[in-house]
Amino acid sequence: MSWQSYIDDHLMADIEGNHLASAAIVGHDGSVWAQSANFPQFKPDEITGIMNDFENPGSLAPTGLYLGGTKYMVIQGEPGAVIRGKKGPGGVTLKKTNQALIIGIYDEPMTPGQCNMVVEKIGDYLVDQGL
Amino acid sequence: MEAVVVDAGSKLLKAGFAVPDHPPSMIIPTQMKCLPADETSTEASLHEIIIDPVVRGFISDWDAMEDLLDHVLYNGLGWEIGNEGQILFADPLSTPKAAREQLVQLMFERFNISGFYASDQAVLSLYAIGRISGCTVDIGHGKMDIATVIEGAVQQISSRRFELGGLDLTNLLAQELGKSYPLVNLSISDVEKIKEQYACCAEDDAAYEKLQLSCPEEQHTLPDGQVIKIGRARYTVGEALFQPSILGLQAHGVVEQLVHCISTVSSENHRQLLENTVLCGGTASMSGFEDRFQKEASLCSSAIRPCVVKPPEYMPENLSKFSAWVGGAIIAKVVFPQNQHVTKADYDETGPSIVHRKCY
């Protein structure tokens, strides 16, 4: 299965009638493995900040989470595994696997819970596969 | 059938169907008595064991909690076995992940509910007064939570939980009364009632100092008929929240703690938090507490001065005693119809960890 099909067939798939606004799978170094067509272009230091927050949970909270220049307010995640950000009615969920970062950006009417379900499920599957 | 909202506190359990703008239909003591199985003993009352399922805000005795919920749901609210509905729980700050998972597991596996949701008490208390951002100072029986909430999400970094509450104030009062009346046998439940009736806060610390020197005394008749006089001890209890050194704690008073929490949030949000400060919890409804809090807040030297918000007029009186429950009733009307909750199918597929994904 190619990385792109993880994006097209799984991350961007419909869940309860809604789907993510954009999604990507990137390496821990920021290299893009696959992304949806409209995924924002992000900067290397944004990924560095994110990886740092997985190591030191809470480091992004004071300044906010930045992705593709958009600022998200950090909300309750799972230290070392999941970072969640909120921007108005939308937001982002980032799940860390052994070698990658699964990123899902959602907007209304999709709910944070639905985004988490999609992103974390794929993440758990990859972790089981050793990726 | 409406969803049920439950807020299990260390002293009182608030439960009822989600009817917004109404108080919970059940406000019962959380404390339970364990009666011995052997009923032939004539000294049965001496073997009664008091059990507290909820300690310092967190569920600690799960078997007792199960029995309590069984009573509340089936006897109190009229749920029928085989036709259980949806339930929403109000969690305190910093509830351990394992505890959240255990609760959702208990509800789906033992009670066979059809839908579950859990939300932070701080967020719910703000919803009750019509806000999605602000700070809450929730002083309950077993714990005090100072939380900052922005757009419905608790800012974990700038929220703090203190293991200080009405329970400690009751013990303090018992200690003070014990000094004046060493020979009188006061049970903790007697002292608790005295505290609820008489405890209050002095206007400011200068007034408190004066009251320590001379204070009018009131007479109180104990259940066994003895009469005691309650004087400055009633103000000592209220003062302890502003000067924790009275309790022997090396900590700042409640207003300073709040200011400290707000200062750790980025300054663009300060105004929103300060203008929307909510006082809630049973202990915060002590006579004179709100006025004293507001007064101490206005004396703050920094630019950060909290301003306490009044509940809307359509809300029931004494909202602060069950604001988290009322907020739960409000959000239940949104979460369940819009399927944002954990369904039985979700639980069966993913297991208890689903609660972290869907409920926050």
Short mmCIF file of C-alpha atoms in Angstrom, two decimals:
data_model
loop_
_atom_site.label_atom_id
_atom_site.label_comp_id
_atom_site.label_asym_id
_atom_site.label_seq_id
_atom_site.Cartn_x
_atom_site.Cartn_y
_atom_site.Cartn_z
CA MET A 1 0.00 0.00 0.00
CA SER A 2 1.47 3.34 -0.99
CA TRP A 3 1.63 6.21 1.47
CA GLN A 4 -0.61 8.26 -0.80
CA SER A 5 -3.38 5.69 -0.52
CA TYR A 6 -3.23 6.00 3.27
CA ILE A 7 -4.10 9.66 2.72
CA ASP A 8 -6.70 9.29 -0.05
CA ASP A 9 -8.45 6.12 1.07
CA HIS A 10 -8.17 6.35 4.83
CA LEU A 11 -7.34 9.75 6.30
CA MET A 12 -9.47 11.71 3.83
CA ALA A 13 -12.28 9.14 3.86
CA ASP A 14 -15.77 9.99 5.08
CA ILE A 15 -16.55 9.40 8.73
CA GLU A 16 -20.20 9.82 9.74
CA GLY A 17 -20.72 12.10 6.76
CA ASN A 18 -17.72 14.36 7.38
CA HIS A 19 -14.12 14.29 6.26
CA LEU A 20 -10.87 16.02 7.13
CA ALA A 21 -10.03 19.31 5.45
CA SER A 22 -6.49 18.08 4.78
CA ALA A 23 -4.08 15.42 5.96
CA ALA A 24 -0.45 14.43 5.69
CA ILE A 25 2.03 11.79 6.82
CA VAL A 26 5.48 13.26 7.42
CA GLY A 27 8.69 11.88 8.84
CA HIS A 28 10.06 13.03 12.17
CA ASP A 29 12.53 15.15 10.21
CA GLY A 30 9.75 16.97 8.39
CA SER A 31 10.08 15.11 5.08
CA VAL A 32 6.70 14.61 3.42
CA TRP A 33 5.78 10.95 2.84
CA ALA A 34 2.35 11.79 1.43
CA GLN A 35 -0.16 14.61 1.70
CA SER A 36 -3.57 15.64 0.50
CA ALA A 37 -3.76 18.20 -2.32
CA ASN A 38 -4.59 21.16 -0.12
CA PHE A 39 -2.34 20.43 2.84
CA PRO A 40 -0.66 23.71 3.90
CA GLN A 41 3.02 24.17 3.31
CA PHE A 42 4.75 24.01 6.65
CA LYS A 43 8.17 25.15 7.85
CA PRO A 44 10.89 22.90 9.25
CA ASP A 45 10.99 24.74 12.57
CA GLU A 46 7.25 24.10 13.04
CA ILE A 47 7.98 20.35 12.92
CA THR A 48 10.91 20.83 15.26
CA GLY A 49 8.60 22.56 17.73
CA ILE A 50 6.09 19.72 17.43
CA MET A 51 8.68 16.98 17.92
CA ASN A 52 10.01 18.92 20.89
CA ASP A 53 6.55 18.99 22.43
CA PHE A 54 6.33 15.19 22.19
CA GLU A 55 9.60 15.02 24.13
CA ASN A 56 8.71 17.79 26.58
CA PRO A 57 4.91 17.91 26.80
CA GLY A 58 3.61 21.38 27.45
CA SER A 59 6.41 23.25 25.65
CA LEU A 60 4.09 24.43 22.86
CA ALA A 61 1.24 25.52 25.12
CA PRO A 62 2.54 29.00 26.05
CA THR A 63 3.31 30.08 22.50
CA GLY A 64 0.74 28.05 20.60
CA LEU A 65 1.08 25.39 17.92
CA TYR A 66 2.02 26.64 14.46
CA LEU A 67 1.48 24.65 11.29
CA GLY A 68 1.76 26.20 7.85
CA GLY A 69 1.78 29.63 9.44
CA THR A 70 -1.60 29.02 11.13
CA LYS A 71 -1.68 29.35 14.89
CA TYR A 72 -3.60 26.74 16.87
CA MET A 73 -4.36 26.87 20.58
CA VAL A 74 -2.93 23.80 22.29
CA ILE A 75 -5.57 21.77 24.09
CA GLN A 76 -5.51 18.50 26.02
CA GLY A 77 -3.57 15.86 24.11
CA GLU A 78 -1.80 12.68 25.20
CA PRO A 79 1.75 13.47 26.32
CA GLY A 80 4.31 11.92 24.02
CA ALA A 81 1.69 10.50 21.65
CA VAL A 82 -0.94 12.99 20.52
CA ILE A 83 -0.95 16.77 20.20
CA ARG A 84 -4.27 18.50 19.64
CA GLY A 85 -4.79 22.08 18.57
CA LYS A 86 -7.89 24.17 18.19
CA LYS A 87 -8.63 27.14 15.97
CA GLY A 88 -12.19 28.39 16.27
CA PRO A 89 -14.56 25.59 15.22
CA GLY A 90 -11.73 23.65 13.58
CA GLY A 91 -8.32 22.38 14.58
CA VAL A 92 -5.63 19.80 14.11
CA THR A 93 -4.65 16.42 15.57
CA LEU A 94 -1.07 15.17 15.32
CA LYS A 95 -0.30 11.55 16.17
CA LYS A 96 3.27 10.38 16.56
CA THR A 97 4.20 6.90 15.39
CA ASN A 98 7.62 5.24 15.56
CA GLN A 99 8.89 6.89 12.40
CA ALA A 100 6.20 9.29 11.29
CA LEU A 101 3.74 12.00 12.20
CA ILE A 102 0.12 11.68 11.10
CA ILE A 103 -1.47 15.08 10.75
CA GLY A 104 -5.18 15.71 10.28
CA ILE A 105 -6.65 19.19 9.92
CA TYR A 106 -10.42 19.54 10.32
CA ASP A 107 -12.98 22.29 10.05
CA GLU A 108 -16.67 22.44 10.88
CA PRO A 109 -18.94 20.49 10.64
CA MET A 110 -16.42 17.80 11.53
CA THR A 111 -15.97 17.47 15.28
CA PRO A 112 -12.67 17.19 17.15
CA GLY A 113 -13.72 13.72 18.28
CA GLN A 114 -14.18 12.56 14.68
CA CYS A 115 -10.78 13.95 13.65
CA ASN A 116 -9.14 12.19 16.58
CA MET A 117 -10.81 8.91 15.65
CA VAL A 118 -9.50 9.02 12.07
CA VAL A 119 -5.97 10.22 12.79
CA GLU A 120 -5.32 8.12 15.88
CA LYS A 121 -6.74 4.96 14.35
CA ILE A 122 -4.33 5.17 11.40
CA GLY A 123 -1.57 6.03 13.83
CA ASP A 124 -2.29 3.01 16.02
CA TYR A 125 -2.33 0.78 12.92
CA LEU A 126 1.05 2.05 11.76
CA VAL A 127 2.54 1.63 15.21
CA ASP A 128 1.34 -1.99 15.17
CA GLN A 129 3.11 -2.43 11.83
CA GLY A 130 6.32 -1.06 13.35
CA LEU A 131 6.12 2.21 11.41
CA MET B 1 -35.71 10.01 27.38
CA GLU B 2 -33.43 12.86 28.36
CA ALA B 3 -29.77 12.23 29.08
CA VAL B 4 -28.73 11.97 32.72
CA VAL B 5 -26.11 14.34 34.10
CA VAL B 6 -24.03 13.29 37.13
CA ASP B 7 -21.58 15.37 39.13
CA ALA B 8 -20.16 13.19 41.90
CA GLY B 9 -18.53 15.39 44.51
CA SER B 10 -16.63 14.44 47.62
CA LYS B 11 -19.62 15.35 49.76
CA LEU B 12 -22.68 15.67 47.54
CA LEU B 13 -23.67 13.81 44.39
CA LYS B 14 -25.74 15.89 42.00
CA ALA B 15 -27.79 13.96 39.45
CA GLY B 16 -30.83 14.47 37.28
CA PHE B 17 -32.19 14.49 33.77
CA ALA B 18 -30.73 17.16 31.50
CA VAL B 19 -33.30 19.92 31.84
CA PRO B 20 -31.39 23.21 31.48
CA ASP B 21 -32.04 26.15 33.77
CA HIS B 22 -33.27 23.79 36.49
CA PRO B 23 -31.39 22.50 39.51
CA PRO B 24 -30.55 18.78 39.63
CA SER B 25 -33.47 16.65 40.83
CA MET B 26 -31.21 14.64 43.14
CA ILE B 27 -28.67 16.19 45.49
CA ILE B 28 -27.72 13.40 47.86
CA PRO B 29 -24.74 12.78 50.14
CA THR B 30 -22.04 10.79 48.42
CA GLN B 31 -21.07 9.18 51.69
CA MET B 32 -22.45 5.68 52.18
CA LYS B 33 -22.92 3.42 55.15
CA CYS B 34 -22.00 -0.20 54.96
CA LEU B 35 -24.38 -2.26 57.05
CA PRO B 36 -23.11 -5.59 58.33
CA ALA B 37 -24.56 -8.68 56.67
CA ASP B 38 -25.14 -10.23 60.06
CA GLU B 39 -28.39 -8.67 61.22
CA THR B 40 -28.78 -10.78 64.31
CA SER B 41 -26.24 -8.75 66.24
CA THR B 42 -27.88 -6.31 68.64
CA GLU B 43 -24.92 -3.99 68.42
CA ALA B 44 -25.35 -3.58 64.66
CA SER B 45 -25.10 0.23 64.79
CA LEU B 46 -21.58 0.04 66.19
CA HIS B 47 -20.41 -1.99 63.21
CA GLU B 48 -21.57 0.54 60.63
CA ILE B 49 -18.70 1.46 58.40
CA ILE B 50 -18.72 4.85 56.72
CA ILE B 51 -17.51 4.73 53.15
CA ASP B 52 -16.55 7.68 50.98
CA PRO B 53 -16.58 6.60 47.34
CA VAL B 54 -15.27 10.00 46.24
CA VAL B 55 -12.19 11.34 47.99
CA ARG B 56 -10.70 14.74 47.17
CA GLY B 57 -12.87 14.89 44.06
CA PHE B 58 -11.74 11.62 42.50
CA ILE B 59 -13.57 8.29 42.62
CA SER B 60 -11.53 6.07 44.90
CA ASP B 61 -13.84 3.22 45.91
CA TRP B 62 -15.20 1.83 42.66
CA ASP B 63 -17.39 -0.88 44.21
CA ALA B 64 -19.10 1.67 46.43
CA MET B 65 -19.45 4.05 43.47
CA GLU B 66 -21.09 1.28 41.48
CA ASP B 67 -23.64 0.72 44.26
CA LEU B 68 -24.25 4.44 44.59
CA LEU B 69 -24.81 4.89 40.85
CA ASP B 70 -27.08 1.86 40.84
CA HIS B 71 -29.22 3.54 43.48
CA VAL B 72 -29.17 6.91 41.74
CA LEU B 73 -29.95 5.64 38.24
CA TYR B 74 -32.45 2.86 38.89
CA ASN B 75 -34.10 3.96 42.13
CA GLY B 76 -33.65 7.70 42.05
CA LEU B 77 -34.09 8.56 38.37
CA GLY B 78 -36.22 5.61 37.29
CA TRP B 79 -34.01 3.94 34.71
CA GLU B 80 -35.19 0.47 33.75
CA ILE B 81 -32.88 -2.48 33.27
CA GLY B 82 -32.67 -3.11 29.53
CA ASN B 83 -33.61 0.47 28.66
CA GLU B 84 -30.70 2.49 29.96
CA GLY B 85 -30.14 5.89 28.45
CA GLN B 86 -27.27 8.28 27.90
CA ILE B 87 -25.16 9.74 30.67
CA LEU B 88 -22.85 12.71 31.05
CA PHE B 89 -20.29 12.98 33.85
CA ALA B 90 -18.58 16.10 35.19
CA ASP B 91 -14.90 15.39 35.89
CA PRO B 92 -12.66 17.46 38.17
CA LEU B 93 -9.39 18.96 36.97
CA SER B 94 -6.48 16.56 36.47
CA THR B 95 -8.63 13.42 36.58
CA PRO B 96 -6.18 10.56 35.91
CA LYS B 97 -6.52 8.92 32.51
CA ALA B 98 -6.99 5.52 34.10
CA ALA B 99 -9.90 6.84 36.18
CA ARG B 100 -11.67 8.19 33.09
CA GLU B 101 -11.21 4.86 31.35
CA GLN B 102 -12.47 2.94 34.35
CA LEU B 103 -15.59 5.09 34.55
CA VAL B 104 -16.51 4.64 30.90
CA GLN B 105 -15.86 0.91 31.24
CA LEU B 106 -18.09 0.71 34.30
CA MET B 107 -20.90 2.57 32.54
CA PHE B 108 -20.88 0.48 29.36
CA GLU B 109 -20.17 -2.91 30.87
CA ARG B 110 -22.07 -2.86 34.15
CA PHE B 111 -24.84 -0.39 33.36
CA ASN B 112 -25.15 -1.07 29.64
CA ILE B 113 -25.73 2.59 28.79
CA SER B 114 -26.35 3.70 25.23
CA GLY B 115 -24.14 6.78 25.22
CA PHE B 116 -21.44 8.41 27.35
CA TYR B 117 -19.81 11.80 27.57
CA ALA B 118 -17.53 13.42 30.13
CA SER B 119 -16.51 17.03 30.44
CA ASP B 120 -14.41 19.09 32.84
CA GLN B 121 -16.31 20.71 35.70
CA ALA B 122 -14.58 24.01 34.97
CA VAL B 123 -15.84 24.13 31.39
CA LEU B 124 -19.35 23.19 32.52
CA SER B 125 -19.49 25.84 35.25
CA LEU B 126 -18.67 28.47 32.64
CA TYR B 127 -21.35 27.17 30.26
CA ALA B 128 -23.85 27.49 33.11
CA ILE B 129 -23.31 31.24 33.16
CA GLY B 130 -23.25 31.49 29.40
CA ARG B 131 -19.49 31.74 28.77
CA ILE B 132 -17.04 29.61 26.86
CA SER B 133 -13.93 31.35 28.16
CA GLY B 134 -13.01 32.48 31.64
CA CYS B 135 -11.64 31.20 34.93
CA THR B 136 -13.31 29.15 37.57
CA VAL B 137 -12.47 28.97 41.23
CA ASP B 138 -14.27 25.79 42.30
CA ILE B 139 -13.99 25.19 46.04
CA GLY B 140 -15.66 21.93 46.93
CA HIS B 141 -15.58 19.67 49.92
CA GLY B 142 -12.43 17.75 49.12
CA LYS B 143 -10.58 19.88 46.60
CA MET B 144 -10.19 23.34 45.13
CA ASP B 145 -9.67 23.69 41.39
CA ILE B 146 -8.52 26.94 39.83
CA ALA B 147 -8.89 26.55 36.09
CA THR B 148 -8.45 28.76 33.05
CA VAL B 149 -10.68 27.89 30.10
CA ILE B 150 -10.40 29.32 26.58
CA GLU B 151 -13.11 28.55 24.03
CA GLY B 152 -14.31 25.51 25.92
CA ALA B 153 -10.85 23.98 26.43
CA VAL B 154 -9.11 23.90 29.80
CA GLN B 155 -5.57 25.31 29.67
CA GLN B 156 -3.83 22.55 31.62
CA ILE B 157 -0.62 24.51 32.03
CA SER B 158 -2.27 27.37 33.84
CA SER B 159 -4.76 25.44 35.94
CA ARG B 160 -4.08 24.09 39.38
CA ARG B 161 -5.69 21.67 41.73
CA PHE B 162 -5.38 21.97 45.51
CA GLU B 163 -6.22 19.27 48.01
CA LEU B 164 -7.96 21.79 50.21
CA GLY B 165 -11.69 22.14 50.69
CA GLY B 166 -14.67 22.22 53.00
CA LEU B 167 -13.44 19.07 54.71
CA ASP B 168 -10.29 20.83 55.90
CA LEU B 169 -12.31 23.82 57.06
CA THR B 170 -14.57 21.50 59.07
CA ASN B 171 -11.53 19.95 60.73
CA LEU B 172 -10.21 23.43 61.48
CA LEU B 173 -13.51 24.40 63.08
CA ALA B 174 -13.54 21.19 65.10
CA GLN B 175 -10.06 22.03 66.32
CA GLU B 176 -11.03 25.60 67.28
CA LEU B 177 -14.21 24.48 69.06
CA GLY B 178 -12.26 21.73 70.77
CA LYS B 179 -9.98 24.37 72.26
CA SER B 180 -12.91 26.30 73.74
CA TYR B 181 -14.89 23.24 74.76
CA PRO B 182 -12.43 20.42 75.45
CA LEU B 183 -14.96 18.35 77.32
CA VAL B 184 -17.78 18.50 74.79
CA ASN B 185 -18.03 15.53 72.46
CA LEU B 186 -18.49 16.96 68.96
CA SER B 187 -18.91 14.56 66.07
CA ILE B 188 -17.61 15.61 62.68
CA SER B 189 -21.10 15.71 61.24
CA ASP B 190 -22.18 18.10 64.03
CA VAL B 191 -19.22 20.36 63.26
CA GLU B 192 -20.05 20.18 59.55
CA LYS B 193 -23.56 21.45 60.26
CA ILE B 194 -22.23 24.21 62.53
CA LYS B 195 -19.83 25.24 59.80
CA GLU B 196 -22.59 25.43 57.20
CA GLN B 197 -24.74 27.50 59.49
CA TYR B 198 -22.20 29.92 60.94
CA ALA B 199 -19.03 30.10 58.87
CA CYS B 200 -18.43 33.37 57.10
CA CYS B 201 -15.69 35.60 55.77
CA ALA B 202 -14.60 38.88 57.28
CA GLU B 203 -14.75 41.94 55.00
CA ASP B 204 -10.99 42.26 54.77
CA ASP B 205 -7.97 41.28 56.81
CA ALA B 206 -8.13 44.37 58.99
CA ALA B 207 -11.71 43.50 59.94
CA TYR B 208 -10.57 39.93 60.61
CA GLU B 209 -7.84 41.11 63.00
CA LYS B 210 -10.43 43.14 64.91
CA LEU B 211 -12.76 40.17 65.09
CA GLN B 212 -9.97 38.00 66.46
CA LEU B 213 -9.72 40.38 69.41
CA SER B 214 -13.40 40.71 70.11
CA CYS B 215 -16.27 39.05 68.38
CA PRO B 216 -19.98 38.74 69.19
CA GLU B 217 -20.85 35.19 70.12
CA GLU B 218 -23.87 33.20 69.05
CA GLN B 219 -25.44 30.38 70.98
CA HIS B 220 -25.88 27.03 69.34
CA THR B 221 -27.72 24.02 70.71
CA LEU B 222 -26.16 20.67 69.91
CA PRO B 223 -28.30 17.63 69.10
CA ASP B 224 -27.69 16.24 72.57
CA GLY B 225 -29.01 19.41 74.17
CA GLN B 226 -25.75 21.05 75.24
CA VAL B 227 -25.33 24.70 74.37
CA ILE B 228 -22.08 26.12 73.02
CA LYS B 229 -21.10 29.59 71.96
CA ILE B 230 -19.62 30.23 68.55
CA GLY B 231 -17.54 33.35 68.25
CA ARG B 232 -14.48 34.16 66.22
CA ALA B 233 -14.02 30.55 65.10
CA ARG B 234 -16.65 31.17 62.39
CA TYR B 235 -14.47 33.87 60.82
CA THR B 236 -11.30 31.83 61.22
CA VAL B 237 -12.83 29.21 58.96
CA GLY B 238 -13.58 31.73 56.22
CA GLU B 239 -10.21 33.44 56.60
CA ALA B 240 -8.34 30.18 56.02
CA LEU B 241 -9.16 30.40 52.30
CA PHE B 242 -7.44 33.76 52.08
CA GLN B 243 -4.65 32.99 54.55
CA PRO B 244 -3.86 29.27 54.30
CA SER B 245 -1.22 29.69 57.01
CA ILE B 246 -4.18 29.34 59.39
CA LEU B 247 -4.38 25.74 58.25
CA GLY B 248 -0.65 25.36 58.62
CA LEU B 249 -0.10 25.46 54.83
CA GLN B 250 2.71 27.33 53.14
CA ALA B 251 0.61 28.62 50.28
CA HIS B 252 -0.83 31.83 48.93
CA GLY B 253 -4.46 32.80 49.41
CA VAL B 254 -7.05 31.92 46.80
CA VAL B 255 -6.99 35.28 44.97
CA GLU B 256 -3.21 35.25 44.58
CA GLN B 257 -3.34 31.68 43.31
CA LEU B 258 -5.85 32.74 40.65
CA VAL B 259 -3.75 35.72 39.60
CA HIS B 260 -0.72 33.47 39.35
CA CYS B 261 -2.58 31.02 37.13
CA ILE B 262 -3.83 33.76 34.82
CA SER B 263 -0.36 35.26 34.54
CA THR B 264 0.95 32.05 32.99
CA VAL B 265 -1.47 32.39 30.08
CA SER B 266 -0.41 34.50 27.08
CA SER B 267 -1.36 38.11 27.73
CA GLU B 268 -3.73 38.42 24.78
CA ASN B 269 -6.17 36.21 26.72
CA HIS B 270 -5.85 37.92 30.10
CA ARG B 271 -8.76 40.28 29.68
CA GLN B 272 -11.12 37.51 28.62
CA LEU B 273 -10.18 35.44 31.67
CA LEU B 274 -10.27 38.27 34.17
CA GLU B 275 -13.63 39.62 33.12
CA ASN B 276 -15.19 36.18 33.33
CA THR B 277 -14.23 34.78 36.72
CA VAL B 278 -16.70 32.35 38.27
CA LEU B 279 -16.82 31.26 41.88
CA CYS B 280 -18.47 27.90 42.34
CA GLY B 281 -18.57 24.89 44.62
CA GLY B 282 -20.27 24.37 47.93
CA THR B 283 -17.57 26.01 50.03
CA ALA B 284 -17.46 29.11 47.80
CA SER B 285 -21.08 29.79 48.68
CA MET B 286 -19.99 30.66 52.23
CA SER B 287 -21.51 33.90 53.43
CA GLY B 288 -19.25 36.84 52.67
CA PHE B 289 -16.86 34.84 50.47
CA GLU B 290 -17.74 36.45 47.16
CA ASP B 291 -17.54 40.00 48.53
CA ARG B 292 -14.24 39.31 50.21
CA PHE B 293 -12.89 37.69 47.05
CA GLN B 294 -13.89 40.68 44.94
CA LYS B 295 -12.37 43.05 47.49
CA GLU B 296 -9.07 41.17 47.62
CA ALA B 297 -9.07 41.07 43.82
CA SER B 298 -9.45 44.83 43.54
CA LEU B 299 -6.49 45.27 45.89
CA CYS B 300 -4.22 43.33 43.53
CA SER B 301 -1.16 45.38 42.75
CA SER B 302 -0.54 43.86 39.35
CA ALA B 303 -2.47 44.67 36.22
CA ILE B 304 -4.27 41.39 36.64
CA ARG B 305 -7.47 42.00 38.59
CA PRO B 306 -10.15 39.35 38.44
CA CYS B 307 -13.76 40.40 38.25
CA VAL B 308 -16.41 37.99 39.48
CA VAL B 309 -19.31 37.39 37.11
CA LYS B 310 -22.94 37.15 38.25
CA PRO B 311 -25.06 34.26 36.99
CA PRO B 312 -27.86 35.10 34.51
CA GLU B 313 -31.23 35.87 36.07
CA TYR B 314 -33.01 32.91 34.55
CA MET B 315 -30.77 30.50 36.43
CA PRO B 316 -31.93 28.96 39.72
CA GLU B 317 -30.71 30.44 42.97
CA ASN B 318 -27.63 28.96 44.60
CA LEU B 319 -26.32 28.11 41.15
CA SER B 320 -22.77 28.00 42.51
CA LYS B 321 -23.60 24.84 44.44
CA PHE B 322 -24.33 22.90 41.27
CA SER B 323 -23.08 25.02 38.37
CA ALA B 324 -21.12 22.13 36.89
CA TRP B 325 -24.29 20.03 36.82
CA VAL B 326 -26.29 22.79 35.11
CA GLY B 327 -23.52 23.25 32.55
CA GLY B 328 -23.67 19.51 31.96
CA ALA B 329 -27.40 19.74 31.31
CA ILE B 330 -26.79 22.51 28.77
CA ILE B 331 -24.06 20.68 26.89
CA ALA B 332 -25.95 17.36 26.99
CA LYS B 333 -28.56 18.98 24.76
CA VAL B 334 -25.89 19.57 22.13
CA VAL B 335 -23.52 16.63 22.42
CA PHE B 336 -25.96 13.72 22.34
CA PRO B 337 -28.27 14.83 19.50
CA GLN B 338 -25.21 15.71 17.40
CA ASN B 339 -23.60 12.31 18.08
CA GLN B 340 -20.43 13.74 19.53
CA HIS B 341 -20.60 11.28 22.41
CA VAL B 342 -19.15 7.79 22.83
CA THR B 343 -21.69 5.26 21.56
CA LYS B 344 -21.87 1.59 22.49
CA ALA B 345 -20.51 0.78 19.04
CA ASP B 346 -17.54 3.13 19.53
CA TYR B 347 -16.79 1.53 22.88
CA ASP B 348 -17.05 -2.01 21.56
CA GLU B 349 -14.70 -1.18 18.70
CA THR B 350 -12.02 0.82 20.47
CA GLY B 351 -12.30 0.08 24.17
CA PRO B 352 -12.12 2.46 27.16
CA SER B 353 -9.35 4.61 25.66
CA ILE B 354 -11.98 6.08 23.33
CA VAL B 355 -12.89 8.46 26.15
CA HIS B 356 -9.66 10.44 25.63
CA ARG B 357 -10.38 10.84 21.93
CA LYS B 358 -13.97 11.87 22.02
CA CYS B 359 -14.44 13.62 25.33
CA TYR B 360 -12.43 16.66 26.20
#
